[in-house]
Short mmCIF file of C-alpha atoms in Angstrom, two decimals:
data_model
loop_
_atom_site.label_atom_id
_atom_site.label_comp_id
_atom_site.label_asym_id
_atom_site.label_seq_id
_atom_site.Cartn_x
_atom_site.Cartn_y
_atom_site.Cartn_z
CA UNK A 29 0.01 -0.03 -0.03
CA UNK A 30 3.01 2.21 -0.19
CA UNK A 31 2.98 5.37 -2.35
CA UNK A 32 -0.57 6.34 -2.17
CA UNK A 33 -1.33 9.80 -3.37
CA UNK A 34 -4.10 12.08 -2.13
CA UNK A 35 -7.26 11.47 -2.89
CA UNK A 36 -6.90 7.80 -3.13
CA UNK A 37 -9.20 5.35 -1.18
CA UNK A 38 -7.81 2.68 0.19
CA UNK A 39 -9.61 -0.66 1.63
CA UNK A 40 -9.03 -4.24 3.00
CA UNK A 41 -11.36 -6.80 4.22
CA UNK A 42 -10.33 -9.22 6.70
CA UNK A 43 -10.88 -13.03 6.41
CA UNK A 44 -14.07 -14.62 7.87
CA UNK A 45 -16.58 -12.03 7.98
CA UNK A 46 -18.72 -13.30 4.98
CA UNK A 47 -21.75 -11.55 5.61
CA UNK A 48 -23.46 -12.79 2.33
CA UNK A 49 -26.82 -14.39 4.37
CA UNK A 50 -29.07 -12.80 6.71
CA UNK A 51 -30.02 -14.38 9.89
CA UNK A 52 -33.55 -13.80 10.31
CA UNK A 53 -35.43 -16.74 11.35
CA UNK A 54 -39.00 -16.70 10.54
CA UNK A 55 -40.37 -16.37 13.97
CA UNK A 56 -38.32 -13.68 14.97
CA UNK A 57 -38.67 -11.39 12.12
CA UNK A 58 -41.05 -8.74 13.93
CA UNK A 59 -38.47 -8.53 16.94
CA UNK A 60 -35.52 -8.52 14.36
CA UNK A 61 -37.03 -5.54 12.71
CA UNK A 62 -37.75 -3.54 16.01
CA UNK A 63 -33.91 -4.47 17.56
CA UNK A 64 -32.86 -3.08 14.38
CA UNK A 65 -34.97 0.01 14.34
CA UNK A 66 -33.16 0.83 18.17
CA UNK A 67 -29.64 0.62 16.84
CA UNK A 68 -30.25 2.72 13.71
CA UNK A 69 -31.92 5.39 16.06
CA UNK A 70 -27.83 5.56 17.13
CA UNK A 71 -26.98 6.54 13.46
CA UNK A 72 -25.70 10.21 13.16
CA UNK A 73 -24.59 10.63 17.11
CA UNK A 74 -21.22 11.36 17.77
CA UNK A 75 -18.54 8.42 18.31
CA UNK A 76 -15.69 10.92 19.60
CA UNK A 77 -15.72 14.49 19.97
CA UNK A 78 -12.65 16.89 20.03
CA UNK A 79 -10.46 13.89 19.91
CA UNK A 80 -6.82 14.80 19.53
CA UNK A 81 -3.72 12.73 18.60
CA UNK A 82 -1.45 11.82 21.70
CA UNK A 83 1.86 12.75 19.75
CA UNK A 84 2.23 14.99 16.72
CA UNK A 85 3.13 13.56 13.53
CA UNK A 86 6.86 12.65 13.64
CA UNK A 87 9.85 11.27 11.98
CA UNK A 88 10.44 7.96 14.57
CA UNK A 89 7.10 6.66 13.96
CA UNK A 90 7.38 7.49 10.38
CA UNK A 91 10.61 5.51 10.34
CA UNK A 92 9.20 2.70 12.24
CA UNK A 93 6.01 2.24 9.91
CA UNK A 94 8.40 2.34 6.94
CA UNK A 95 10.69 -0.39 8.11
CA UNK A 96 7.74 -2.68 9.36
CA UNK A 97 6.05 -2.14 6.07
CA UNK A 98 9.44 -2.54 4.09
CA UNK A 99 8.57 0.97 2.15
CA UNK A 100 11.41 2.61 1.37
CA UNK A 101 9.90 5.42 -0.69
CA UNK A 102 11.94 8.64 -0.66
CA UNK A 103 8.66 10.74 0.21
CA UNK A 104 9.02 9.78 4.02
CA UNK A 105 12.43 10.74 4.36
CA UNK A 106 14.34 14.13 4.38
CA UNK A 107 13.49 17.18 5.05
CA UNK A 108 10.56 17.48 3.06
CA UNK A 109 9.33 14.39 4.06
CA UNK A 110 5.48 13.50 4.21
CA UNK A 111 4.07 10.81 6.46
CA UNK A 112 2.88 7.88 4.43
CA UNK A 113 -1.05 8.35 4.05
CA UNK A 114 -1.75 4.83 4.98
CA UNK A 115 -0.59 5.93 8.65
CA UNK A 116 -3.97 8.24 9.13
CA UNK A 117 -5.40 5.95 11.95
CA UNK A 118 -1.94 5.87 13.42
CA UNK A 119 -1.77 9.30 14.42
CA UNK A 120 -5.38 9.11 16.09
CA UNK A 121 -4.84 5.84 18.19
CA UNK A 122 -5.13 6.16 21.97
CA UNK A 123 -2.93 3.23 23.36
CA UNK A 124 -3.45 1.26 25.91
CA UNK A 125 -4.74 4.15 28.23
CA UNK A 126 -7.57 5.20 25.30
CA UNK A 127 -8.74 8.46 24.76
CA UNK A 128 -11.24 10.39 26.66
CA UNK A 129 -12.91 11.70 23.57
CA UNK A 130 -15.11 8.51 23.21
CA UNK A 131 -18.89 9.43 23.34
CA UNK A 132 -21.32 7.86 25.67
CA UNK A 133 -23.53 7.32 22.37
CA UNK A 134 -20.93 4.73 21.31
CA UNK A 135 -20.47 3.01 24.61
CA UNK A 136 -24.61 2.73 24.77
CA UNK A 137 -24.68 1.24 21.36
CA UNK A 138 -21.99 -1.39 22.18
CA UNK A 139 -23.79 -2.11 25.61
CA UNK A 140 -26.92 -2.82 23.61
CA UNK A 141 -25.31 -5.35 21.36
CA UNK A 142 -23.89 -6.97 24.11
CA UNK A 143 -27.57 -7.34 25.89
CA UNK A 144 -28.73 -8.92 22.84
CA UNK A 145 -26.01 -11.81 22.96
CA UNK A 146 -23.35 -10.19 20.44
CA UNK A 147 -20.34 -9.69 23.15
CA UNK A 148 -17.46 -10.86 20.40
CA UNK A 149 -16.04 -8.47 18.22
CA UNK A 150 -14.07 -8.34 15.17
CA UNK A 151 -12.67 -5.91 12.76
CA UNK A 152 -13.74 -6.35 9.21
CA UNK A 153 -12.60 -3.73 6.86
CA UNK A 154 -10.84 -0.16 6.79
CA UNK A 155 -11.66 2.77 3.92
CA UNK A 156 -9.53 5.84 4.09
CA UNK A 157 -9.62 8.93 1.71
CA UNK A 158 -6.18 10.80 1.69
CA UNK A 159 -7.02 14.58 0.96
CA UNK A 160 -3.71 15.94 2.06
CA UNK A 161 -0.25 15.00 3.11
CA UNK A 162 0.66 14.97 6.83
CA UNK A 163 3.97 16.24 7.91
CA UNK A 164 6.10 15.93 10.67
CA UNK A 165 5.20 18.32 13.25
CA UNK A 166 1.33 18.53 12.34
CA UNK A 167 -0.86 17.74 15.35
CA UNK A 168 -3.66 15.78 14.45
CA UNK A 169 -7.18 16.43 15.57
CA UNK A 170 -10.59 14.13 15.02
CA UNK A 171 -14.06 13.77 15.54
CA UNK A 172 -15.82 10.73 14.67
CA UNK A 173 -19.74 10.00 13.82
CA UNK A 174 -21.79 6.33 14.12
CA UNK A 175 -22.78 6.32 10.08
CA UNK A 176 -24.37 2.88 10.30
CA UNK A 177 -25.70 0.00 11.54
CA UNK A 178 -26.46 -2.92 9.49
CA UNK A 179 -29.53 -5.45 9.71
CA UNK A 180 -28.76 -8.75 11.52
CA UNK A 181 -26.19 -10.75 9.60
CA UNK A 182 -25.18 -14.53 9.73
CA UNK A 183 -21.59 -15.05 9.25
CA UNK A 184 -18.88 -17.66 9.29
CA UNK A 185 -17.86 -16.45 12.68
CA UNK A 186 -21.48 -16.08 14.00
CA UNK A 187 -24.62 -13.87 13.79
CA UNK A 188 -24.51 -10.07 14.63
CA UNK A 189 -24.24 -6.56 13.46
CA UNK A 190 -21.89 -4.47 11.57
CA UNK A 191 -21.17 -1.11 12.83
CA UNK A 192 -19.52 1.57 10.68
CA UNK A 193 -17.99 4.85 12.34
CA UNK A 194 -16.23 7.67 10.04
CA UNK A 195 -13.76 9.57 11.71
CA UNK A 196 -12.63 12.66 10.02
CA UNK A 197 -8.75 13.71 10.50
CA UNK A 198 -7.73 17.38 10.77
CA UNK A 199 -4.33 19.11 10.97
CA UNK A 200 -4.02 22.73 11.16
CA UNK A 201 -7.71 23.38 10.89
CA UNK A 202 -7.86 21.51 7.59
CA UNK A 203 -9.49 18.06 6.90
CA UNK A 204 -6.66 15.77 6.01
CA UNK A 205 -8.52 12.89 5.49
CA UNK A 206 -11.21 10.43 6.58
CA UNK A 207 -11.22 6.71 7.84
CA UNK A 208 -14.03 4.40 7.87
CA UNK A 209 -13.94 1.33 10.21
CA UNK A 210 -16.18 -1.38 10.36
CA UNK A 211 -16.62 -4.10 13.19
CA UNK A 212 -18.65 -6.98 13.40
CA UNK A 213 -20.32 -7.46 16.88
CA UNK A 214 -21.70 -11.12 16.79
CA UNK A 215 -22.67 -14.21 19.32
CA UNK A 216 -19.86 -16.67 18.33
CA UNK A 217 -21.22 -19.55 16.08
CA UNK A 218 -22.51 -22.58 18.45
CA UNK A 219 -23.23 -20.57 21.51
CA UNK A 220 -26.38 -19.88 23.03
CA UNK A 221 -28.14 -16.86 22.14
CA UNK A 222 -29.27 -14.67 25.08
CA UNK A 223 -32.86 -13.72 25.17
CA UNK A 224 -33.53 -10.87 22.90
CA UNK A 225 -33.97 -7.49 24.96
CA UNK A 226 -37.78 -6.09 25.11
CA UNK A 227 -39.01 -4.93 21.91
CA UNK A 228 -37.94 -1.33 21.22
CA UNK A 229 -40.50 1.24 20.07
CA UNK A 230 -40.75 1.92 16.08
CA UNK A 231 -37.67 3.94 14.95
CA UNK A 232 -38.36 7.71 14.71
CA UNK A 233 -36.35 9.18 11.66
CA UNK A 234 -33.27 11.14 13.17
CA UNK A 235 -34.08 14.83 13.45
CA UNK A 236 -32.62 17.30 11.05
CA UNK A 237 -30.58 20.28 11.66
CA UNK A 238 -32.67 23.50 11.16
CA UNK A 239 -32.01 24.38 7.41
CA UNK A 240 -30.73 27.84 6.39
CA UNK A 241 -33.25 30.09 4.45
CA UNK A 242 -31.78 31.07 1.26
CA UNK A 243 -33.11 33.94 -1.10
CA UNK A 244 -31.78 36.37 -3.77
CA UNK A 245 -29.85 38.49 -1.32
CA UNK A 246 -27.71 35.53 0.08
CA UNK A 247 -27.87 32.86 -2.46
CA UNK A 248 -23.97 33.80 -3.43
CA UNK A 249 -23.06 33.13 0.01
CA UNK A 250 -23.99 29.61 -0.05
CA UNK A 251 -23.04 29.17 -3.71
CA UNK A 252 -19.41 29.96 -2.02
CA UNK A 253 -20.28 27.36 0.93
CA UNK A 254 -20.82 24.92 -1.49
CA UNK A 255 -17.41 25.64 -3.07
CA UNK A 256 -15.90 25.80 0.28
CA UNK A 257 -15.24 29.46 0.10
CA UNK A 258 -16.35 31.73 3.12
CA UNK A 259 -17.40 35.18 1.03
CA UNK A 260 -17.73 38.58 2.46
CA UNK A 261 -19.90 40.94 0.91
CA UNK A 262 -17.73 44.32 0.28
CA UNK A 263 -19.61 47.53 -0.97
CA UNK A 264 -18.01 48.68 -4.29
CA UNK A 265 -19.08 52.46 -3.15
CA UNK A 266 -17.47 52.88 0.07
CA UNK A 267 -15.13 49.31 0.40
CA UNK A 268 -17.02 48.77 3.79
CA UNK A 269 -17.32 44.59 4.42
CA UNK A 270 -20.67 43.47 5.72
CA UNK A 271 -21.74 40.38 6.95
CA UNK A 272 -24.79 38.77 7.18
CA UNK A 273 -25.39 39.75 3.51
CA UNK A 274 -27.51 42.41 2.78
CA UNK A 275 -29.22 44.03 -0.11
CA UNK A 276 -27.52 47.23 0.55
CA UNK A 277 -24.75 48.88 2.30
CA UNK A 278 -25.14 49.83 5.84
CA UNK A 279 -22.62 52.59 5.70
CA UNK A 280 -23.36 54.60 2.98
CA UNK A 281 -26.86 52.67 1.52
CA UNK A 282 -25.09 51.75 -1.92
CA UNK A 283 -26.59 48.76 -3.65
CA UNK A 284 -23.47 47.81 -5.47
CA UNK A 285 -21.29 45.03 -4.48
CA UNK A 286 -18.86 42.56 -4.62
CA UNK A 287 -16.95 39.85 -2.49
CA UNK A 288 -13.84 39.06 -0.95
CA UNK A 289 -12.98 35.56 0.28
CA UNK A 290 -11.94 35.44 3.97
CA UNK A 291 -8.98 33.88 5.23
CA UNK A 292 -10.40 31.87 7.49
CA UNK A 293 -8.35 32.95 10.38
CA UNK A 294 -10.28 34.39 13.11
CA UNK A 295 -10.82 34.60 17.08
CA UNK A 296 -13.85 33.73 19.55
CA UNK A 297 -15.56 37.42 20.31
CA UNK A 298 -17.94 35.95 22.69
CA UNK A 299 -19.56 32.58 23.30
CA UNK A 300 -22.52 30.63 25.05
CA UNK A 301 -22.51 27.20 26.16
CA UNK A 302 -26.11 25.72 25.36
CA UNK A 303 -27.49 22.98 27.87
CA UNK A 304 -31.35 24.04 27.82
CA UNK A 305 -33.87 23.93 25.80
CA UNK A 306 -32.57 20.39 24.47
CA UNK A 307 -33.27 20.29 20.64
CA UNK A 308 -32.99 16.85 18.97
CA UNK A 309 -30.98 17.49 16.40
CA UNK A 310 -28.06 18.65 18.75
CA UNK A 311 -26.15 16.79 21.40
CA UNK A 312 -25.51 19.11 24.35
CA UNK A 313 -23.64 20.73 25.94
CA UNK A 314 -22.23 22.43 23.01
CA UNK A 315 -20.56 25.87 22.38
CA UNK A 316 -21.91 28.51 19.98
CA UNK A 317 -19.55 31.59 19.31
CA UNK A 318 -19.44 34.66 17.77
CA UNK A 319 -16.33 34.69 15.64
CA UNK A 320 -14.36 37.98 14.67
CA UNK A 321 -12.77 36.91 11.37
CA UNK A 322 -9.60 38.48 10.45
CA UNK A 323 -11.19 40.60 7.94
CA UNK A 324 -13.02 42.18 11.06
CA UNK A 325 -16.55 41.13 10.49
CA UNK A 326 -18.05 38.79 12.69
CA UNK A 327 -20.46 35.79 12.60
CA UNK A 328 -22.21 33.19 14.63
CA UNK A 329 -20.90 29.65 14.22
CA UNK A 330 -20.22 26.31 16.11
CA UNK A 331 -16.89 25.94 17.70
CA UNK A 332 -15.59 22.39 16.81
CA UNK A 333 -11.96 20.77 17.84
CA UNK A 334 -12.20 21.43 21.38
CA UNK A 335 -14.42 20.55 24.48
CA UNK A 336 -17.60 22.95 24.92
CA UNK A 337 -15.39 23.94 28.48
CA UNK A 338 -12.62 25.02 26.93
CA UNK A 339 -13.81 27.55 24.73
CA UNK A 340 -12.74 31.10 25.44
CA UNK A 341 -12.57 34.62 24.49
CA UNK A 342 -9.68 35.33 22.35
CA UNK A 343 -9.39 31.64 21.27
CA UNK A 344 -7.68 31.62 17.87
CA UNK A 345 -9.85 29.55 15.68
CA UNK A 346 -9.82 28.16 11.69
CA UNK A 347 -12.66 27.78 9.28
CA UNK A 348 -13.58 24.34 8.14
CA UNK A 349 -16.41 23.24 6.70
CA UNK A 350 -18.74 20.54 8.39
CA UNK A 351 -20.90 17.91 6.12
CA UNK A 352 -24.05 17.78 8.15
CA UNK A 353 -25.90 15.34 6.02
CA UNK A 354 -26.21 14.66 2.33
CA UNK A 355 -28.08 18.10 1.76
CA UNK A 356 -26.35 20.41 4.03
CA UNK A 357 -22.99 21.71 4.55
CA UNK A 358 -21.90 24.47 7.07
CA UNK A 359 -18.92 26.83 7.69
CA UNK A 360 -17.59 26.31 11.38
CA UNK A 361 -14.55 27.14 12.86
CA UNK A 362 -12.15 24.73 14.69
CA UNK A 363 -10.15 25.68 17.75
CA UNK A 364 -6.81 24.05 19.05
CA UNK A 365 -6.68 23.12 22.39
CA UNK A 366 -4.33 25.17 24.50
#
């Protein structure tokens, strides 16, 4: 797998996890559907929040990796060395002591599967996408989400459920790659299954985050977001920058304007931590901040990359774009924990 370039997808599948047949018995089909609905309720919930690599990207780890893999690619040595792209997961591992960033939702999901008799686990496959190279000295941060839980499956190892998580790996506030990791939580073949848990209520579709109102006055801003550009309006009459977007200048009343692209650098001007009232599409507590951009305008946004209780006025932040779901992407700002 040596020599992969940015944007390349790499995957491998472990032996013994042939999930070709469903395990539904005729008498258990209704119970299986209800239990799977309870598992699917975890989809979209965080698996890890504001994770931070225990070590920066460094030359000794790169050297050990290359020696273990027999990889002699010259790109991984010298003053301009990059890390092998396939090391993406290595920089996020917590070691024997683990990470404190793992969410309660992921533990609840695994406990629910344990209660159904699926007490064994095996990694089945891994898929990575490389967007830009990591270099020695980069500090890695990450967030992960429970992406999907399969229906009940029968494999050579036993009967259980495939759980897929997606991790977004950042360095310097920019997305470096994504890492999808799939496990099978199963009851080993030949073991006696435990009684099925009490039927779960019918699944309620996961709530969506509120959608922005897009009109002719702000259409250009959202067009920029789709291109991963944060655009600020600039009055062509007096050169005043303004945000949010308006049909006319609030300094000279001129209706003429163009745009400038924000550098992405900013600081937290003020913030609040949301506890109540709860909203189903969010996972409180979380920080909502007014960020002052380097260009001087301010906007209300979410802060990522640091726990809510580490957000502070004056905290340096960097623009990134958060894919909320298939139809919504938002500009947010990542802070670096001090």
